[in-house]
XYZ file of C-alpha atoms in Angstrom:
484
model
C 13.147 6.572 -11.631
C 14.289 8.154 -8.654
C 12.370 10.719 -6.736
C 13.815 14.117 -6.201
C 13.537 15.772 -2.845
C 10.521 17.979 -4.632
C 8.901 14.641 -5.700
C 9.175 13.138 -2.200
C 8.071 16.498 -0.525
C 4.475 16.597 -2.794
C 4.120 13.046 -1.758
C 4.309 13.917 1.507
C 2.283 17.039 1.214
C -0.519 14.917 -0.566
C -0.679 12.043 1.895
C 0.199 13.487 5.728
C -0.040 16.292 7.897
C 2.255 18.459 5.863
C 1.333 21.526 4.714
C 0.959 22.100 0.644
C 3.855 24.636 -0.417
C 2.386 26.346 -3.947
C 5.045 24.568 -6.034
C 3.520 21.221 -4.334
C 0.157 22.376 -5.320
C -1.904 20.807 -8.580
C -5.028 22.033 -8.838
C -6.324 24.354 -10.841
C -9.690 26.295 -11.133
C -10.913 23.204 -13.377
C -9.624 21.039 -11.221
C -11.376 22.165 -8.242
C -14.572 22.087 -9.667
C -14.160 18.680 -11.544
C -13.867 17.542 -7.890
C -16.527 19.239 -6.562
C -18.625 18.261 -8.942
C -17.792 14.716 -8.863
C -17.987 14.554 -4.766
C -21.646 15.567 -4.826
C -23.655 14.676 -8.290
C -24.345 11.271 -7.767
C -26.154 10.541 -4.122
C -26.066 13.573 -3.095
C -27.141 16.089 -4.952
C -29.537 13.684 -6.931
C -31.416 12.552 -3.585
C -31.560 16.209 -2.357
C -33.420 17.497 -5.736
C -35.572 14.057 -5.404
C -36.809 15.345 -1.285
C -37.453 18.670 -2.543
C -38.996 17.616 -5.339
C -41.242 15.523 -2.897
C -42.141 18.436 -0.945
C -42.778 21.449 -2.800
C -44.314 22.320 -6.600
C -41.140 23.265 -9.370
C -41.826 27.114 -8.571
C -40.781 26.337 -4.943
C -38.359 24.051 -5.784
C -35.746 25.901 -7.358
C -35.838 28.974 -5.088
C -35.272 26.720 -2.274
C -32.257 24.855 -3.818
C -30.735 27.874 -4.588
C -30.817 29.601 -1.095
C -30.272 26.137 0.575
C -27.101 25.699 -1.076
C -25.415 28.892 -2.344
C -26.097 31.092 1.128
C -24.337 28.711 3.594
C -21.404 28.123 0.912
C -21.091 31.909 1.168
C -21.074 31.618 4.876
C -18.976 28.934 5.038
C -16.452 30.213 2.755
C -13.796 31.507 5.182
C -13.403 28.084 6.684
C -11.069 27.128 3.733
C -8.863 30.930 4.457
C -5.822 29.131 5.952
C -5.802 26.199 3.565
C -6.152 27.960 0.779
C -3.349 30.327 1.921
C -1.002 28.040 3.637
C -1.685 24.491 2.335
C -2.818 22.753 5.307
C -5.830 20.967 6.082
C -9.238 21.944 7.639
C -8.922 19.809 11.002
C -5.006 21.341 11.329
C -6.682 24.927 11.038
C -9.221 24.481 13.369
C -6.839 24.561 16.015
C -7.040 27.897 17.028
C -10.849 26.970 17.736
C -10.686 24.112 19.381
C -6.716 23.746 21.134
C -3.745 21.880 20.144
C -6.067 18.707 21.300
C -9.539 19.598 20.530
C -9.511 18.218 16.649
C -9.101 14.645 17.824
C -12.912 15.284 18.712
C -13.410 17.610 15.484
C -11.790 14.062 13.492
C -14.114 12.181 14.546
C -16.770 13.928 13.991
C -15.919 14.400 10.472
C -15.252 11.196 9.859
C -19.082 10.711 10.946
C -20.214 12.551 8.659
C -18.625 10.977 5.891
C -19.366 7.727 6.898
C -23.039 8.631 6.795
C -22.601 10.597 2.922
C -20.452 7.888 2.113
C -23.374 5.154 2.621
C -25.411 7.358 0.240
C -23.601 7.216 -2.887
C -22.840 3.125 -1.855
C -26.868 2.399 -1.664
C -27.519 4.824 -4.453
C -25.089 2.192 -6.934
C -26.441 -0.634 -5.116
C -29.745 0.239 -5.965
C -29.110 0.592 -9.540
C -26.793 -2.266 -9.932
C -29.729 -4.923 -8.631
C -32.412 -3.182 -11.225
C -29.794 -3.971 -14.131
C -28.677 -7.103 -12.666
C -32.411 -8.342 -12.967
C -32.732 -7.054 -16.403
C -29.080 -9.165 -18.015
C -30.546 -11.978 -16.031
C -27.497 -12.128 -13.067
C -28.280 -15.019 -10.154
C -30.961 -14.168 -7.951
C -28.446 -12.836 -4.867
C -27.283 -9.871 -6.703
C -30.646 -9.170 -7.764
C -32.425 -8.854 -4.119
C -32.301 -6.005 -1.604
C -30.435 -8.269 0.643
C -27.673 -9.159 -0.201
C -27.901 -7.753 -3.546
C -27.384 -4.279 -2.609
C -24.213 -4.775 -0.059
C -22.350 -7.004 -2.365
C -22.555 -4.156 -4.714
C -22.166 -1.351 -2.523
C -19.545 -3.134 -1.259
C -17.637 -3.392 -4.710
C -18.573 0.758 -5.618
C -16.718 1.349 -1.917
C -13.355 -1.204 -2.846
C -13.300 0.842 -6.626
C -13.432 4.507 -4.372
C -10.987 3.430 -1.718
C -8.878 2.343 -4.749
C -8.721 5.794 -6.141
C -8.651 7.273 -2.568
C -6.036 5.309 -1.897
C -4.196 6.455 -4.860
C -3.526 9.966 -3.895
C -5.483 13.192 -5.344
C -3.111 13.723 -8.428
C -5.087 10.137 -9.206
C -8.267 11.916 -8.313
C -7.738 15.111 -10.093
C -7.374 13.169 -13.813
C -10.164 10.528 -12.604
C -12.389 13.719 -11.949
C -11.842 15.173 -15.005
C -12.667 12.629 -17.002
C -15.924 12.100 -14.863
C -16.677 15.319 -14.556
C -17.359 16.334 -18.203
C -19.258 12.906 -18.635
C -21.544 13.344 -16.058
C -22.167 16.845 -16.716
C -22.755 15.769 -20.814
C -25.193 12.883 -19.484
C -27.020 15.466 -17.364
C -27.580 17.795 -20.112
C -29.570 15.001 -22.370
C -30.699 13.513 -20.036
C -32.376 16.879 -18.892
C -33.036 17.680 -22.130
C -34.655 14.148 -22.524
C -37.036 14.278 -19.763
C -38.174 17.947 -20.472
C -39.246 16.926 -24.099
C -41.073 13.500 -23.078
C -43.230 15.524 -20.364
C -43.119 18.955 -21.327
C -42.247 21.709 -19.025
C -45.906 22.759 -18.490
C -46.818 19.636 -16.963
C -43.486 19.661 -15.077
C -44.059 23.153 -13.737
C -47.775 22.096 -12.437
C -46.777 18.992 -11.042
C -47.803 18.166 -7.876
C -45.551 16.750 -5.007
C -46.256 13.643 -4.670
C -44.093 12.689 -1.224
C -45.408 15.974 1.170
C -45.568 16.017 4.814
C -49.420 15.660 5.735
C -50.799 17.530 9.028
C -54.262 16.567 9.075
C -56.620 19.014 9.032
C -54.272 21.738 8.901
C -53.289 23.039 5.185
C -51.126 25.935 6.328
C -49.381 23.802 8.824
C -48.911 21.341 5.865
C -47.542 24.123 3.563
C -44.714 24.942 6.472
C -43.525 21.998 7.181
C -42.817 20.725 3.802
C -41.002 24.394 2.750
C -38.914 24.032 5.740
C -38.532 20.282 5.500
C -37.263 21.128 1.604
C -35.451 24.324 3.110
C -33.721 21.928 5.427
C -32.733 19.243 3.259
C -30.868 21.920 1.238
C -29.238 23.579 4.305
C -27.688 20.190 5.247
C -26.634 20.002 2.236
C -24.896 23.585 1.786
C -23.509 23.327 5.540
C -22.061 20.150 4.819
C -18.618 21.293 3.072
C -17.932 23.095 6.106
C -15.468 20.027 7.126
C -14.572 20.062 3.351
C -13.715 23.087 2.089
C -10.206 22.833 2.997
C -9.353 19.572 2.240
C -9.097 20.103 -1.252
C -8.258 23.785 -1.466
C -4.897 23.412 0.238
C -3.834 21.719 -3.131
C -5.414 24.968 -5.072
C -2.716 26.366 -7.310
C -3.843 30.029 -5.938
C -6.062 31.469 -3.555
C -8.319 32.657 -6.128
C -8.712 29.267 -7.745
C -9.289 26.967 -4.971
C -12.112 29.343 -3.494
C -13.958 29.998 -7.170
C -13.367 26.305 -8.161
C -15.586 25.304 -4.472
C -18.334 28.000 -5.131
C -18.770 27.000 -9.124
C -18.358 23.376 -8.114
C -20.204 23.248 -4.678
C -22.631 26.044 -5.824
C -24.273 26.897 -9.392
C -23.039 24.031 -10.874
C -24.194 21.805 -7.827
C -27.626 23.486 -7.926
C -28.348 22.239 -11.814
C -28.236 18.773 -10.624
C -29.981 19.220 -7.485
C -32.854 20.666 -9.826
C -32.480 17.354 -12.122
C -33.537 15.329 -9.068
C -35.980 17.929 -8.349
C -37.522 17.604 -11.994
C -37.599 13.859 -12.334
C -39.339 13.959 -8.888
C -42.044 15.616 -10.502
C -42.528 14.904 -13.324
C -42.552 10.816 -12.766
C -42.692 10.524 -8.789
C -39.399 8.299 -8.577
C -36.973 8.960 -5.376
C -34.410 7.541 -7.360
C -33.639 8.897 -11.124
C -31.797 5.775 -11.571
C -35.671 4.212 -11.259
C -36.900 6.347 -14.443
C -33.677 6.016 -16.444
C -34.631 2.617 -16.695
C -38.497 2.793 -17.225
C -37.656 5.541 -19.830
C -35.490 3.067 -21.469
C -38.215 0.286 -21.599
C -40.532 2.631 -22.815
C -38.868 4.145 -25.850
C -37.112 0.749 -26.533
C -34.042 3.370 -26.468
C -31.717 0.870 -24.819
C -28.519 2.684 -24.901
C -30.410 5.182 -22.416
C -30.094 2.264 -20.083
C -26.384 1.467 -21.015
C -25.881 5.437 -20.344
C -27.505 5.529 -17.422
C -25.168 2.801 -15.560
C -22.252 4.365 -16.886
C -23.478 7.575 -15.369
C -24.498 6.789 -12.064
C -21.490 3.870 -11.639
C -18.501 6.811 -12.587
C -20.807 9.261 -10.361
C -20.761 6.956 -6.984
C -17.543 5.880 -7.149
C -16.049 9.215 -8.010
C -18.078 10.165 -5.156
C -16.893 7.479 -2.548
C -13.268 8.194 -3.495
C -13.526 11.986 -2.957
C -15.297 11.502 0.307
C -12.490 8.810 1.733
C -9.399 11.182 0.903
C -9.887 14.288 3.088
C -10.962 11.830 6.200
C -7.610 9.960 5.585
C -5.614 13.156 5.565
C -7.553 14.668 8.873
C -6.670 11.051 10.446
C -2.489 11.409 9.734
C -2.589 14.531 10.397
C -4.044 14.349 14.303
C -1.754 10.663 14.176
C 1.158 10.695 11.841
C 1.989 7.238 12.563
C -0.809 5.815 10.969
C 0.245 4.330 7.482
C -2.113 5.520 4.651
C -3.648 2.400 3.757
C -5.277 2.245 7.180
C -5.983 5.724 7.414
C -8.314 5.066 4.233
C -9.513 2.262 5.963
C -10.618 3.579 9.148
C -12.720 5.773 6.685
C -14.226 3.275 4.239
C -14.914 0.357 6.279
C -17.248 1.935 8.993
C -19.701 3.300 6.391
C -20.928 -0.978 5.736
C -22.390 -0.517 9.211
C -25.099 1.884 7.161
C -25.576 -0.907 4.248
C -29.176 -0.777 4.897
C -31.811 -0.194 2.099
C -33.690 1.764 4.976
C -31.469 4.056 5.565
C -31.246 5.228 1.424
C -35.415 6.255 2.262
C -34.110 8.058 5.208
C -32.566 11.064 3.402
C -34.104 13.951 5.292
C -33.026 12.639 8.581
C -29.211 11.751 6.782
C -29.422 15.279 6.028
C -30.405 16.899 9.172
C -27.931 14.854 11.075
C -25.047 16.437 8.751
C -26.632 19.748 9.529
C -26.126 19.214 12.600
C -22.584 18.295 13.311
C -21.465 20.839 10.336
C -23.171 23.968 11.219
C -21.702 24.437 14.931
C -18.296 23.440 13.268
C -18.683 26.275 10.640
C -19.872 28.815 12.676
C -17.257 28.395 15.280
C -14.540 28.381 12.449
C -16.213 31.290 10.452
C -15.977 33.722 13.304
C -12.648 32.645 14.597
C -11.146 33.858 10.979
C -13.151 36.552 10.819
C -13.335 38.127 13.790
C -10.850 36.539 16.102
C -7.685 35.596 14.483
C -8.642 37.716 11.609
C -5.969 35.590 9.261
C -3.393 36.853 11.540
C -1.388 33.738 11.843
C 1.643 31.764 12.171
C 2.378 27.839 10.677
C 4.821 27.179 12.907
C 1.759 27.629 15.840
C -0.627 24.954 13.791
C 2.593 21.925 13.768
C 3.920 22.799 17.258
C 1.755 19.898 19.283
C 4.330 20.559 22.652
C 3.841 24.479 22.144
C 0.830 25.712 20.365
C -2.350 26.570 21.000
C -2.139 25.289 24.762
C -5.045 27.236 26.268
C -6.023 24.905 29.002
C -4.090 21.768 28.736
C -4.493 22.150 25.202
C -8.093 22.351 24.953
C -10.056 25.793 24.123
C -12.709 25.626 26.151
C -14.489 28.704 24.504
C -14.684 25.955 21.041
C -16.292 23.437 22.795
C -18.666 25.277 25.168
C -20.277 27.199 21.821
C -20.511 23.967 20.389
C -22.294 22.199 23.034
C -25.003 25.346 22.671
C -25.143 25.048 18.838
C -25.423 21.428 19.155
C -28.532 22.034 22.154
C -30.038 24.978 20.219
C -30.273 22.598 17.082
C -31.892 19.628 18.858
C -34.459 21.755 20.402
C -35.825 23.266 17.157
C -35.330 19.878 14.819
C -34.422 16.531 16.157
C -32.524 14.941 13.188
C -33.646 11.361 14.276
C -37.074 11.811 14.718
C -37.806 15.180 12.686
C -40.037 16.441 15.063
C -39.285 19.410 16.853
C -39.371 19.936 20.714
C -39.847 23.241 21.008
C -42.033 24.063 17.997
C -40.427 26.812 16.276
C -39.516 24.239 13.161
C -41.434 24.464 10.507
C -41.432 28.346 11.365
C -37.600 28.261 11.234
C -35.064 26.240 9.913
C -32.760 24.533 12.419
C -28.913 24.758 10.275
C -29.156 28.239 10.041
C -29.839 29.700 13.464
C -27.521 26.969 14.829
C -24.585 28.578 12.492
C -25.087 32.064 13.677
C -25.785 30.957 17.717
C -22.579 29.211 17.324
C -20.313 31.843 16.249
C -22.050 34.447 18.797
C -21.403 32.345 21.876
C -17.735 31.582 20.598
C -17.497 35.264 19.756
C -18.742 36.612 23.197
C -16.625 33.548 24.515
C -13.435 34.637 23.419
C -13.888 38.087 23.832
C -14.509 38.125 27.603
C -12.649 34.842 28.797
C -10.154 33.178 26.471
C -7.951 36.468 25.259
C -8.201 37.419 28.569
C -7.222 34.586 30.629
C -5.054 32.803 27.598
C -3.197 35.975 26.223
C 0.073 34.312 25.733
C -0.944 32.059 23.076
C -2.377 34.706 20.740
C 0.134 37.348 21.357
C 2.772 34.411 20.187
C 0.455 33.911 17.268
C 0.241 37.082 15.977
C 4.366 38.171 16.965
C 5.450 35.046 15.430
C 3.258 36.045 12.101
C 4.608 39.807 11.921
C 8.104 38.514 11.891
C 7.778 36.158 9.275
């Protein structure tokens, strides 16, 4: 069948730098949070609940989830404003930040970042996939750490690119068919656990994984609340570089923005508290680990059947929703890139990070995403808010020759209050050694004052230099959006 000019204009709204017009868009408030929900529940938000789980009792636990995760969303919300609104994607918004250049440096630093959440959900299936392997009796290779664990990460990341690959109206009927599973599974499996141990022994439960600073219980206490605290605010922070991706293909305003805070919020939260409970009540780091003991135990060996399908539909749904947004922010900084290899570029670096060690490594995997996504959200935050204030024309975000020139196309102001959130994070956590240089973590978290010391500096940036010495390009911006 022939395509008809709307047909070819959604598939090139879905796949480059296009912007999504609202009769292009296809997803609805169930929609958004299928996807959501589906990006995060297998690796991600399972891992998380398992750290915190490690570091503090249950009466800790879920406090902490729930201000780790729903008060940066909240924060972080007005990064999606213009995709929402307009249909285009985060890294084509953020020029007003950073200049009609600056993303190229914003791309790759998203694609960073999901190279490293990509490798979780990758190890998290390889891990499972040797542990059944050795059960149905598979040859030795696929049931070691090496090379069991790449060959099968390695097959979870071909299945996601797949999907990616395929285009989000692929994604959005894929994610709703995953999303209800997983959510069902979740729910027994819950229930499951709860019954065998009983919440009373849950709720005493001990963490069995803390921080130890010898001789010094109070010290102790702090550093695993704001090592848990942490975890979480990585975590939250992190769909700062995602919360447009998917929005521009929201059907309304009002339905991308609800479908991210259900998705990436309460709903998100429930299975970060899973992880959290299965933590302690057995002391596995992996739930995949007591699935299968569970199963042994109670001979119940569909548990084990239900647990594969769960975490296999989980990691690859996961993979796949992580590879499409870095394949659109790639075509849209270099339109000449076909898609194929835009999904590539994505995929393929995350096998650099096909290292068991690096699955036990969680805390640091999350404080490095803290890192790069906080300064990126609080720059973006307060240029909607307080700069730009949604004042805007399209035609400024897809004029490369024209738009957003500050100073040879770069705004310094962007880069300089990055380069301080990036310093002022360092200093109070370093995310590769999780000590802290200064001292003040475990007495503060570092995501957090990083977010708000970014969008100062911007805002006291801009304020005093930029609209000053650039007025041009903002005056455009705002005359070109009043006569539209």
């Amino acid at each position: 069948m022939k395509k008809t000019g709307k047909d070819k204009a959604k598939t090139e709204a879905n796949f480059t730098l296009l912007p999504a017009k609202h009769d292009e868009r296809s997803y609805g408030f169930i929609d958004q949070v299928a996807v959501q929900v589906c990006f995060g529940i297998a690796a991600w938000y399972f891992l998380a609940g398992a750290q915190t789980g490690y570091y503090v009792s249950l009466s800790e636990a879920i406090p902490t989830i729930l201000v780790g995760n729903c008060v940066p969303l909240f924060l972080i919300a007005f990064v999606g404003f213009y995709s929402a609104r307009f249909g285009m994607d985060s890294l084509t918004a953020s020029q007003g930040a950073f200049g009609a250049k600056g993303p190229i440096v914003i791309v790759v630093m998203f694609v960073t970042q999901l190279a490293v959440s990509a490798a979780m959900p990758m190890l998290l299936f390889g891990q499972l996939a040797i542990k059944f392997s050795v059960r149905l009796g598979f040859p030795e290779f696929l049931c070691s750490e090496t090379p069991g664990i790449a060959i099968w990460s390695l097959l979870a990341l071909v299945l996601g690119i797949y999907i990616a690959y395929s285009g989000p109206d692929t994604m959005m009927w894929f994610s709703r068919i995953s999303a209800v599973l997983m959510v069902g599974i979740i729910i027994w499996l819950s229930y499951y656990i709860i019954s065998q141990y009983g919440f009373d022994y849950i709720a005493e439960a001990k963490p069995r994984g803390r921080i130890i600073i010898e001789g010094n219980k109070a010290l102790t206490d702090r550093w695993n609340h704001a090592a848990a605290l942490e975890t979480n605010f990585g975590l939250g922070f992190s769909w700062a570089f995602m919360f447009g991706m998917f929005t521009r293909m929201g059907k309304s305003e009002g339905q991308a923005y609800h479908g991210c805070i259900w998705g990436w919020g309460i709903i998100s939260c429930c299975a970060i508290m899973f992880g959290a409970i299965v933590a302690l009540a057995t002391g596995a780091y992996d739930p995949s680990e007591w699935i299968l003991e569970a199963s042994e135990e109670s001979g119940m060996f569909g548990l084990a059947i239900m647990g594969l399908i769960f975490m296999a539909v989980a990691n690859i749904s996961s993979i796949a929703i992580n590879t499409y947004p870095g394949a659109i922010a790639i075509t849209s900084r270099w339109p000449r890139i076909k898609w194929g290899w835009a999904i590539c570029m994505v995929g393929i670096p995350t096998v650099i990070l096909l290292n068991p060690e690096v699955y036990y490594r969680i805390s640091n995997i999350y404080a490095i995403v803290g890192l790069l996504t906080s300064v990126f959200a609080g720059i973006m935050t307060t240029e909607t808010l307080f700069i730009s204030k949604g004042r805007i024309s399209i035609r400024e975000f897809y004029d490369r020759e024209n738009g957003f020139r500050y100073y040879k196309g770069i705004n310094p102001a962007g880069f300089i209050a990055m380069g301080c959130g990036l310093v002022v994070y360092m200093l109070i956590l370093n995310p590769l050694t999780y000590t802290s240089l200064t001292g003040l973590f475990p007495y503060t978290c570092a995501a957090l004052p990083t977010y708000f010391i970014t969008g100062i500096v911007y805002f006291v940036l801009m304020k005093c230099w930029i609209l000053r010495k650039y007025p041009v390009t903002f005056l455009n911006n705002i005359e070109s959006r009043e006569a539209q």
